[in-house]
Each structure stands twice: as C-alpha cells, then as structure tokens.
Amino acid sequence: MMARTRERLVVVGNGMAGIRTVEELLKRDPDRYDITVFGAEPHVNYNRIMLSPVLAGEKTFDQIVLNDRSWYERNGITLLTGEKVETIDREARTVTSVGGRTVGYDRLLLATGSDPFIIPVPGHGLPGVVTFRDMFDVEAMLRKAADGGRHAVVIGGGLLGLEAANGLAVNGMKVTVIHLMGTIMERQLDEAAGFLLQRELEDRGIDVMTNADTKAVLGDGHVTGVLLKDGREIPADLVVMAVGIRPSTGLAKAAGLAVERGVVVDDHMATSDPAILAVGECVQHRGATYGLVAPLWEMARVCADQLAGRRDSAYAGSVTSTKLKVTGIDVFSAGDFGGGKDCEDIVFRDAARGVYKRIVLKGDRIAGAVLYGDTKDGAWYFQMLREAENVAPLRETLIFGQGFGGQGFGGQGFGGAAANPKAAVAALSDGAEICGCNGVCKGAITRAIADKGLTTLDDVRSHTKASASCGSCTGLVEQLLELTLGDGYQAAAAAKPLCKCTHHPHDDVRRLIVAGELKSIPAVMQALEWKTANGCHVCRPALNYYLLAAWPGEYRDDYQSRFVNERVHANIQKDGTYSVVPRMWGGLTSAKELRAIADVVDKFAIPTVKVTGGQRIDLFGVKKEDLPAVWRDLNDAGMVSGHAYAKGLRTVKTCVGSEWCRFGTQDSTGMGVKLERMTWGTWTPHKVKLAVSGCPRNCAEATIKDFGVVAVDSGWELYVAGNGGMKVRECDFLTKVETEEQVLEYCGAFLQLYREEARYLDRTAPWVERVGLDYVKRRVVEDGEGRRALFARFQFSQMFSQTDPWEERASRGIDSHEFAPLATVG
Amino acid sequence: MKEDITWIEVGRVADIPPAGARVVKTKHGDVAVFRTADDDVFAVRDRCPHAGGPLSQGIVHGARVTCPLHNWVIDLASGEATGPDEGCAGTFPVQVEDGLIRLGLRLGQLAAAS
C-alpha cells in the first residue's frame, strides 16, 4: 500500500471549539492530517464554562481539564501552548507566532474565541480591574480574595457577572453587582424571573443595583471604588468587568478575511478563503454570533465533516438555551420571550415552592421558555422548541411539564390523547399534592368530600385547608368536587377576579398583600401566582395603589404602573395636550394668583381657560414639554398642583359661610380650607371630592360629595358617599359633631377606611353600598378608639404624600425624561 | 418599490424607563420608542389607530401598550390593535447594539401616514 502524504492542519486556538472539532475529525478520519495546535494560554484544553465552579471552590482546575497532554501525544498532535499566532500568510499558507515560529498548512482552522468587552470608562486600566474569561482571571480573583480584599464590584449582571459575583461571595468578599438594565440577566430572563433571582442573590448577601450606569473606576495606583453616573460611589478592592464578549477577529481581519462582527463563515464553516475554516465564538454565521457552548458542538461537527471531506453536512444556526451555574439556584431559559404579535404566554407560579415558569407560544409552537426554581422540564421544552413541535394537543397541561402529561395519559407524554384538564385531575393519584401551601393531597380532599358530605368550595376550605391560602389551586379543588359529586355539585358564583391576569378578586389581593407582607408588584405577582409575566393596564395601577396604601413610607411608587395623568401630574386631552389646574384652597384665590395665571396663559399661548365645577381654574391645551415651565411659574406665585388628575383628593368646595353670608351659621370656607390642607395629596381608590356648606341651604352641594359637611347652629352634620356623575347619588347622613377638630377627625377616619378597604376604582358610593352604611357607622362613629386609630393612620400616610409634585418636577428635575423627547430627527 | 431605510441613532436604552416609552420627534410626526420590562425595544408611530391617542403615554405591559385615551391595546411588535379592535399604528425597525438604539426611518412612510 502506498503511504499517503498527509495534509497539514493547523488549529489556531486551544479552546473548546477548536479541540472539539479536532476530536470529531479524529473520529471521522484519524490519519488524514498532521495536526498542529497553537494555544495562547499556557494551559491544556479545559472546560471554560466550568470556570465558575472553580472560582466558587466547587471544582479544581484539574477537574475541568478536557484533554491532558497525553491525549495530544497519543493522537500525534503537536501542541504549542503559550504561543499566540500573530500573522497568517495566505499566499504562502503559513502562520507565524509571536515567538517567531512559522508553520505551514494545507487547511487552517481558526478557533480564536472571543475577548471580554471592557467598557472604556476612566480608570478601566487600573490594577485590580479584571475580566472573567480564563484561568488567569480566576487566579487573579482568588488571589485578591485570599489577600484580604474586602469589597468586590462586578460590572454586568449577566450570566458571567452573576457567576463571578457568587464565586467571590463564596470566597468571603462583599460583592455588589452593577447592572445597566432594569432586570438582571435580561437577555435570558424576563422581569419576573429576574426579580426572583435578584431576591435570592440578595438573600445570599450580594447587593444588586439595577439601572446603574458606570461613570468611572476610581483609584490612584490601585482600584478603590466605582462611581456611577447618578453620583453613587461603591468601595471596591477588586472590579470584575463582565459586560459581554466580542468575537476575537484581529488575526482574521489582518489576514484580509471577510470580517463583520465575527469572522464570516458559510454553512460549511468556511471563511472567505476556502482553505481556512473557523468555528466557535469567533465566527459570524448568517448574521449571528454565539457565546454559549451548545452551538460550538453543532459547529464542530459540521466543521469536522468538511475537514474529513464530507461536503454534504451544513450548519443551520442554533437555538440556544441557558442555565445559570450557581449552586442552589435553578434558572433555565431558551429561545425568544420578548413576545410580539401572535405570541401568547402561559405562566405558572407556585408561590409556596418559589417556582415561576413561562412558556411563550407562537401559534402552536414554543417560541421561548423561562423557568425559575423548577428547571427539570427545561430540556423537554427546549427539545420541542428546537424541533418546532406542534404543542396544541397538550396545551392545557403543557406548563405542568412532561411528568404531568405522562401521568395523565398512561405515560405517553405529549402527542397522546387530547389534554383535558379534568381528565388529568381524574387521573392523578390519591397522593398527588393539590394544595402546595397547606400540603393537601388529592386523596385527603376526595375523602373529606365523601365522608363529611361536603358540597361547596368553602366546605372543603374549612375542612381540609386546601385552597384556603393563596387560592391558586381553587380550580383543581372545584374539579375534584365536580368529579366526586357529579351533578350534585353547583359551583358557587365566585367573586370576579381583579382582571384576566389573576383568579383573585380585589378583596383577596388586598388582604393577602397585608397578610403576606408583600411589598412590591413582582412580589405580589409571584406570591399570588399571577398568570401573566408583568400584568396589564388593569391590575398594575390597582396593585400599585394597594401597596401604597398598605405600606405608607415604605413602598416605592411604581411610576410605570400609573395612568399617564398621575405620571405627569396633568390631565391628558383628546389631542394629546394637557390641562393644568392649580390648587385654590377652599375655592379662594387672590389677585396675585390670578395675575400669575394670566401671565402663564399669555407666555405659553394657552388656548382655553375655564372655571371648573370644583371652584378653580383649568388651563387647557398645554404642550407636554411646556408643563415643567408652566408649573415653575405657578409655583413662583405660591400655587401647587390641584391634583385634578388624581385618584386622590380633588377639591373641597365651599360657600362663603358666616364671614359674609347673612344666613351662614359657621365659617364654612375656613372649615373647607382646613379640610383641604389636611387631605391634599392623599392617594385613594378613586377620586374624592369634599364640600362644606355654611347652612342647610347647602349652596356648596355638600350632600352629593364623597364627604360633605353642612353647618347648623349647634355644630356640623357629616354626610358620606354621594356623587354626581352618570348616576347621581345623594349622601347618607353619617352623624353630627360639634367642633372643627371632630370634623377633621371623622373625615380623616372615613377616608382612611375607604383607602384601606375599598376596591381600586370604586368611588365611595359603591363601596358604602356594598359594605353597608351601618358598617361604616360602626367603624367611624361608634368605635371611638377605632376611629382615632384610623385617623392616626391617615395622618401617618399623609406625612409621605404631601409633597407638591409640580415643584419636584419643575425645580428638582424629577422624571425629567417624561417631558423631553428622546431625540428630534430632521 | 423598496424604499431605502435611514438608520438614525436616537439614544440609549437606559434613557427609557423599563416598561416605558420616549418620543422621537420627526418632521412628519412622532415615533414612540418603547422599552419593555424584558428590555426589548420597539418603535411604533405615536398615534393610536382608533382616535390618534399618544401611545407613548400608555401603560406598557408585556410587549403591548394600552392607549391612554380609550384603552385600546396595541401590540408593539406589529403595531396592530389586539382583541376585537382593528387597526394598525405602523411600526419602525429598530437596532440595539451595546445599549444604543438606532431607528430605521422611511420618511416616506411617515409622510404618507400623517
């Protein structure tokens, strides 16, 4: 047999992609090439994705080595470590290393990987600033932690950054993660999963700062801290830049190969020079670059086929999935979860187990998946995603995972019988847990129904505790009642859910926010098992209000969950302009105020000025970008926001009262001003209007207000729960009091009861009609101690709400982005 | 005939609050640039197909916005009204790289629409 002249293959890059290609090639055609591998690092080939466990001390370097030196020897491969290739001479078909070694090739494989991206802020080159890319970086970090470095700042809250943060925290450092975006790992996780992950990391002592933009790395001779654009400063002995990677393309570019973001390859992994192939993170294929491991394997197989002379295989791009390698935190994500036309979400939350799952469907196919806390079905979803499996037949139980489908349909899993949730419940074993909160299984519920003759959901709740806590298993319990009782079961008319994002009615949400000490919108959505990823325009403002009312001074208002009027503190009009109403306390104004209003009207060419029904002046047609300047001029004349846009206290209408009126019995204007001074700025479930009349002729129309006061000779009559509007409702008489102080106390107590117990967007009238006037009287009139406590809570919450929002925006630059365009083009 | 798209840098993702929007003013009308809670960026003409409401002022939930005037819900990816309502606000292509937003404008499209 003739000895074959072997071709020469040179591999630039001793990383995972290059060596995996060589391994695949050896499987196909072990004798075809004389192989030389150049590696810039001094190490043998190791598993780069396991650097995180090395940093966290869970693995040693030896444990992550993929191929030791004997493997190269056994396979006749020349390994040149610590030799970075500097140039390629495509004409001569040689490569030359920095050390001056020149090696000829017939085929060249570029597997140069990627470089960490360094944000070019001042101080980025200081000693103590490292990246997280290779074994050098890990060693530098471990050295710093061992040398008594106390504070570490990780810039970048992506996959790598968080793994670095966890590793450094395990090594005893106090770690702060700085992330530019609002959600950590935003490319892999949605907001809800990002929130759960952030909370878990914070529980482990890692500080996470989102929406944080780095301005500079501080230090003189060595890193001492990081300065953010908003002026905050974080001390640091070590700064890890983990903001992203870029394909390493310098060598290819210098050799004149086609390079865009990465080295451009075709479906056969060939570069623009057919003698040169490329694989891994350095390549750009069909416009995409990859920074994860799975695509490398797929590319390596195609590349090995090409090198072995098999032309028929082709790389078609990869769909990727991600897992975070932090012990004890299970996170999985795959595909696209940004949503869009035709996309639907299936969301599952198990508050008791800390589980969040979201499957994004496009038509009948899975487009993306995010799993937190329970990732065992990740591979199953990922497989169906990659294979574009039609999931319509198992849609109703899809979110419960493969096991559930299998259980219900004799182990067939998907593709079996149509998934009927009731059939699935029927097929559950007696030991299957129905209520996760209280640990109640199916058998306990069906036995209780049969043995104790239970017929309603409430019966089951009181006897078994199933569905009595978070309520998310209510549907399952009702199905069990139906299955056990057959036609004998009549579902009770359940209270209407707050919106389509939840099965909980308003009252349950309010109760559970307080009982569960839930203090943010993501916390409520997780604990109450919201069915959507981040709610809708109905539930978000309601939740924001409930949280604000439950935790005054503590809850930070979620500005993006407010209707535009409450966000920009003016009323949007049909043409997109705004109206502005300054407060006129008790309907009183002055020459100075009127002059300032007139000046503002002239200066900003405000087209319409109208006197409102609430005794103040409305300026219509103000352009949004003019709002802060309009407010500044009004503020200068001593005027503040009239909150004419708010679900809150609007006006206190008054008549002139005893000061001028010949019939007046008390100073109704003065009483009105005092009420308005006490109540302005409060947030309530809906708008609130007050009025004070100075005698029973009632010129201030006080008996169709939310809280009305009518003066009589011997004191003040108090009325509640009236309104004008589509259905006029006359007030109910609450009680009569003697002093102004009592008027204030009863008013504050009534408003606080309304604030704490009414449903969002209920005015006082439907609320009082629902709970009954007797209930309100009992709480506000008969129970003196309770009234004083309500009043005290009202006053406490007012401590945090009586700031003029106009002044904050006109003079202190709050929310300035609201009033300026992002850009002006042309 | 295919019209040329002009790519224009309009700002950074960080300049838009999460689940919020900012306006890009053009000679031919406003464009609303949205950032979702998942940090996806979309650009839609800032006029609701129903009564011309400024979509940039609405509440953003998922990849949708609710118009502040009459609660029409508009899909940000397609610009189409969702549910029983029908109409399309019109969208613009967006590129995001290293946190920088580029808006693809076909000025003819804006002119025709305004």
Short mmCIF file of N, CA and C in Angstrom, two decimals, chain A residues 302-355:
data_model
loop_
_atom_site.label_atom_id
_atom_site.label_comp_id
_atom_site.label_asym_id
_atom_site.label_seq_id
_atom_site.Cartn_x
_atom_site.Cartn_y
_atom_site.Cartn_z
N VAL A 302 -20.05 19.95 12.00
CA VAL A 302 -20.08 20.31 10.58
C VAL A 302 -18.65 20.58 10.08
N CYS A 303 -17.88 21.27 10.91
CA CYS A 303 -16.52 21.63 10.53
C CYS A 303 -15.67 20.37 10.34
N ALA A 304 -15.85 19.38 11.23
CA ALA A 304 -15.09 18.14 11.13
C ALA A 304 -15.48 17.39 9.86
N ASP A 305 -16.78 17.42 9.52
CA ASP A 305 -17.22 16.79 8.26
C ASP A 305 -16.48 17.42 7.08
N GLN A 306 -16.40 18.73 7.09
CA GLN A 306 -15.73 19.42 5.99
C GLN A 306 -14.26 19.01 5.90
N LEU A 307 -13.60 18.99 7.06
CA LEU A 307 -12.18 18.64 7.07
C LEU A 307 -11.97 17.20 6.62
N ALA A 308 -12.96 16.36 6.91
CA ALA A 308 -12.85 14.95 6.53
C ALA A 308 -13.32 14.72 5.10
N GLY A 309 -13.66 15.80 4.41
CA GLY A 309 -14.03 15.67 3.01
C GLY A 309 -15.48 15.32 2.77
N ARG A 310 -16.31 15.40 3.81
CA ARG A 310 -17.75 15.15 3.61
C ARG A 310 -18.42 16.50 3.40
N ARG A 311 -18.86 16.73 2.18
CA ARG A 311 -19.34 18.06 1.85
C ARG A 311 -20.83 18.25 2.16
N ASP A 312 -21.53 17.14 2.46
CA ASP A 312 -22.99 17.26 2.48
C ASP A 312 -23.57 17.89 3.76
N SER A 313 -22.82 17.91 4.86
CA SER A 313 -23.43 18.45 6.07
C SER A 313 -23.34 19.97 6.08
N ALA A 314 -24.29 20.58 6.77
CA ALA A 314 -24.33 22.04 6.80
C ALA A 314 -24.83 22.50 8.17
N TYR A 315 -24.31 23.63 8.60
CA TYR A 315 -24.73 24.21 9.88
C TYR A 315 -25.84 25.21 9.58
N ALA A 316 -26.95 25.09 10.31
CA ALA A 316 -28.11 25.94 10.01
C ALA A 316 -28.37 26.97 11.10
N GLY A 317 -27.38 27.18 11.97
CA GLY A 317 -27.61 28.10 13.09
C GLY A 317 -28.17 27.36 14.28
N SER A 318 -28.14 27.99 15.44
CA SER A 318 -28.55 27.31 16.66
C SER A 318 -29.60 28.11 17.41
N VAL A 319 -30.51 27.39 18.05
CA VAL A 319 -31.36 27.99 19.06
C VAL A 319 -30.67 27.68 20.38
N THR A 320 -30.51 28.65 21.24
CA THR A 320 -29.71 28.40 22.43
C THR A 320 -30.56 28.38 23.68
N SER A 321 -30.04 27.70 24.67
CA SER A 321 -30.67 27.73 25.99
C SER A 321 -29.59 28.03 27.02
N THR A 322 -30.00 28.48 28.18
CA THR A 322 -29.06 28.94 29.18
C THR A 322 -29.40 28.35 30.53
N LYS A 323 -28.38 27.96 31.27
CA LYS A 323 -28.58 27.64 32.69
C LYS A 323 -27.55 28.43 33.48
N LEU A 324 -27.95 28.94 34.60
CA LEU A 324 -27.03 29.66 35.47
C LEU A 324 -26.33 28.65 36.36
N LYS A 325 -24.98 28.71 36.37
CA LYS A 325 -24.26 27.73 37.18
C LYS A 325 -23.95 28.30 38.55
N VAL A 326 -24.99 28.47 39.35
CA VAL A 326 -24.81 28.87 40.74
C VAL A 326 -25.53 27.82 41.57
N THR A 327 -24.76 27.17 42.44
CA THR A 327 -25.31 26.07 43.19
C THR A 327 -26.54 26.50 43.98
N GLY A 328 -27.61 25.75 43.85
CA GLY A 328 -28.80 26.04 44.63
C GLY A 328 -29.76 27.00 43.96
N ILE A 329 -29.38 27.53 42.81
CA ILE A 329 -30.32 28.40 42.09
C ILE A 329 -30.59 27.76 40.73
N ASP A 330 -31.84 27.42 40.50
CA ASP A 330 -32.20 26.77 39.24
C ASP A 330 -32.86 27.77 38.31
N VAL A 331 -32.15 28.10 37.26
CA VAL A 331 -32.69 29.02 36.27
C VAL A 331 -32.46 28.42 34.89
N PHE A 332 -33.49 28.49 34.06
CA PHE A 332 -33.34 27.97 32.70
C PHE A 332 -34.02 28.95 31.77
N SER A 333 -33.42 29.19 30.63
CA SER A 333 -34.11 29.99 29.63
C SER A 333 -33.72 29.56 28.24
N ALA A 334 -34.65 29.66 27.33
CA ALA A 334 -34.36 29.26 25.95
C ALA A 334 -35.24 30.07 25.01
N GLY A 335 -34.71 30.34 23.84
CA GLY A 335 -35.49 30.95 22.79
C GLY A 335 -35.82 32.40 23.06
N ASP A 336 -36.93 32.81 22.49
CA ASP A 336 -37.29 34.22 22.49
C ASP A 336 -38.51 34.40 23.37
N PHE A 337 -38.39 35.28 24.36
CA PHE A 337 -39.56 35.51 25.21
C PHE A 337 -39.96 36.97 25.20
N GLY A 338 -39.51 37.70 24.17
CA GLY A 338 -39.87 39.10 24.07
C GLY A 338 -41.33 39.31 23.69
N GLY A 339 -41.98 38.28 23.22
CA GLY A 339 -43.38 38.40 22.86
C GLY A 339 -43.54 39.06 21.51
N GLY A 340 -44.72 39.52 21.23
CA GLY A 340 -44.99 40.17 19.96
C GLY A 340 -46.26 39.59 19.38
N LYS A 341 -46.53 39.98 18.15
CA LYS A 341 -47.77 39.57 17.50
C LYS A 341 -47.87 38.04 17.49
N ASP A 342 -49.04 37.55 17.73
CA ASP A 342 -49.32 36.11 17.70
C ASP A 342 -48.69 35.36 18.86
N CYS A 343 -47.97 36.04 19.73
CA CYS A 343 -47.37 35.32 20.86
C CYS A 343 -48.33 35.32 22.03
N GLU A 344 -48.36 34.18 22.71
CA GLU A 344 -49.18 34.09 23.91
C GLU A 344 -48.32 33.55 25.03
N ASP A 345 -48.59 33.98 26.22
CA ASP A 345 -47.87 33.50 27.39
C ASP A 345 -48.68 32.46 28.13
N ILE A 346 -48.02 31.40 28.58
CA ILE A 346 -48.63 30.56 29.61
C ILE A 346 -47.73 30.73 30.82
N VAL A 347 -48.29 31.23 31.90
CA VAL A 347 -47.48 31.50 33.09
C VAL A 347 -47.97 30.64 34.24
N PHE A 348 -47.04 30.07 34.95
CA PHE A 348 -47.36 29.27 36.13
C PHE A 348 -46.49 29.75 37.27
N ARG A 349 -47.12 30.00 38.41
CA ARG A 349 -46.32 30.39 39.57
C ARG A 349 -46.75 29.53 40.75
N ASP A 350 -45.80 28.98 41.42
CA ASP A 350 -46.09 28.24 42.65
C ASP A 350 -45.38 28.99 43.76
N ALA A 351 -46.16 29.81 44.45
CA ALA A 351 -45.56 30.70 45.43
C ALA A 351 -44.90 29.90 46.56
N ALA A 352 -45.56 28.79 46.97
CA ALA A 352 -45.04 28.05 48.12
C ALA A 352 -43.67 27.47 47.81
N ARG A 353 -43.46 27.02 46.57
CA ARG A 353 -42.17 26.42 46.23
C ARG A 353 -41.21 27.41 45.59
N GLY A 354 -41.63 28.64 45.38
CA GLY A 354 -40.76 29.62 44.74
C GLY A 354 -40.50 29.30 43.28
N VAL A 355 -41.55 28.84 42.61
CA VAL A 355 -41.40 28.43 41.21
C VAL A 355 -42.09 29.44 40.29
#
